[in-house]
Amino acid sequence: MADLLIELRSEELPVSMIAPALDALASGLRGLLEGVEAGADRRFSTPRRLCVVIEGLAEGRPVVERMVTGPPLQAARRDGAWTRAAEGFARGRGIPVDALEIVDGPKGQVVGARIQEGGEKTADLVAQGLEAVVLGLPFRKSMRWGSGKARWGRPLHQIVAVYDGRLIETEVAGVPTTDAVVGHRRATLGPARVRGADDYVAALRERKVIADRDARRALIRDGVHALAAERGVAASIDDALLDEVTDLVEWPVPLVGRFEPDLLELPARLLEESMRVHQRYFPSRKDGRLHNLFFPVSNNPDGDAALIADGNARVIAARFHDAKFFYAEDRKLTLEQHGAGLAKMRWVRGLGTMADKQERVAGLAQQLAAPLGAGLVAAYEAGALCKADLLSQMVGEFPKLQGHMGHLYALHEGRDPAVALAIEEHYLPRYAGDDLPESPAGQAVALADRLDTLAGCFGIGLVPKGSADPQGLRRAANGVIAILLGHGHRLPLLQLIDAALTGFESSDGSKVELRRERADVRMQLLTFVVERLRATLHAAGHATDIVEAVLSAGGDDVVQLRARVEALTERSRDGHFKPLMITFKRVMNITRGHDSAAYDPAVFEHDAERDLASQVEALADTVGAQVDALDAASALERLAGLKGAVDRFFDDVLVMAEDPAQRATRLGLLCAVSGLFATVADFSCISTE
């Protein structure tokens, strides 16, 4: 057993390309060496290199002998000599005809050839297949370099290929393999020959490269925190920025920079956004407030730290002074004045301008205000200004500050704080797991914005297909569901959809009209949103059949639907659940195709019929009320109490009686039972395997 080490050294790869390419390299090498006994793999990466080490790799594939059967004996041998059929079979298997054997087959004796497979050497497999693996790595964008035709994420400079301490000689895209690694661009030591992973890591560290990504990440995190602690501040290190910086450097050197304290008069989020996104600096805080110290990370192992930090400070100061100018200019105009230009900004082709959308959002937010507990005026005003800051200079320079700048400008104008907060919150949630809008007005505008987007796009046929969703409609539907579930708002989906569609049907000469029939749009949109709810419930860990059972039973109150799923999931952990489901499914299966729940007690012949009818009537109002009160667990408990009566009914009563009146009333009684079940779920969807 020995180790295989493959390193690909290139120009700096974009951060987003590194992890997928490294994963693909590891899986590609595993595929290339399929059948070769191997241990675990170790992975190393920097902006300029991808490295995979497969440990405990056997010398080659094992040799396997197997018998391959050919033509029947009577066709392969005549008069004691092999026929042409036998000779052709032997030739096809690469053996002399005299090596053929006669073996028993399922239909008599046949000719067989004993052949050996495998035995390929590991080094040979790598030499022959490495180029295909390397050039097959997935890159979102690739490029050619030099006079060659090969494409890769960035120009390849060197390939290290070592197995069992020895060089594997081959080439990839004209680049020959080597057993020597090259260090940091600024390293003074020359190439070093390596035999395995430990040599590799040590040789690179001597040459100012920390190949272990986790070690590099820890050095950055700990180094920045240490510098901050020495200066009495706390560094703000978020995982996303830390990961990005880790993949930007080979030899991290945390530094300290500072900007002019008077720039702290600018909005803190603006300053942090600029430092994190544009410059990849770690901000700092003191006593909970943003501080003027920041922490860049250099990739220069021998540079003048003070000079580099000063250069970073000059860069960020210039950007902050620009922002200060934009901020001052923006505040010379009101939000209404900023928003005037929305009439010239097209939203979606066929759906008018951003001004049209903002107007509809305001009206819909006002309709939603009362059930959400928001003030009518605040919800309308926030909706009418929610997109105004898109035309501000600050948002033009820092797009991620949309909503936040509107919030600040609204406060600067002296507007109601509830309106200002709602302008910012209406963009929440931006992604799965993001914060939800907390204020009632913010929730109203957030729902209105997403519902308007869904209604408009579905109304003109812009429906997501496959993975394509250019308008972000899945995200919009997920946002609606998250807000309703997160705050427990029991607003029926069809009611919300109808309200949104009405915004496109104004009789006052509306600039936007939907091209599809309203009835078709509302049902297609309802199905779409319920599908997103299905995905949400699956992601929460609920079984597929339980989710399907609840959604198939109908309903468009997402809070109630979730409560039913949760109750059924909890009940499914009960040891008596399976027998209960078998009984429920028997009822639903026998009544399939029979719609009437009417029955005539005068036709009853058996006590089992009367007992079941009595229990059904006693539960008729209770079960539905419990489900509506989000107490589906109690409703299920009561329904479970029907099991004995239903079982006795099936034992004592012939449902499909010859007498049409008896048959109809018995099926009607079972339909009434089935209807009670359906207040919780369609139990026929639940697996009892």
XYZ file of C-alpha atoms in Angstrom, residues 17 70 84 93 140 189 317 329 362 409 450 474 488 551 583 680 683:
17
model
C -14.406 27.556 -8.363
C -19.431 -19.432 -26.053
C -14.508 -21.836 -37.311
C -11.266 -13.632 -26.186
C -18.490 27.732 -14.594
C 13.479 28.679 -1.783
C -10.964 56.007 2.757
C -26.610 64.206 -2.197
C -49.182 49.770 -1.619
C -33.941 58.382 4.322
C -44.104 38.780 -3.257
C -39.804 30.010 -6.047
C -48.683 32.151 12.563
C -51.907 18.179 1.367
C -58.501 0.583 9.275
C -56.905 15.778 9.006
C -54.938 8.365 4.986
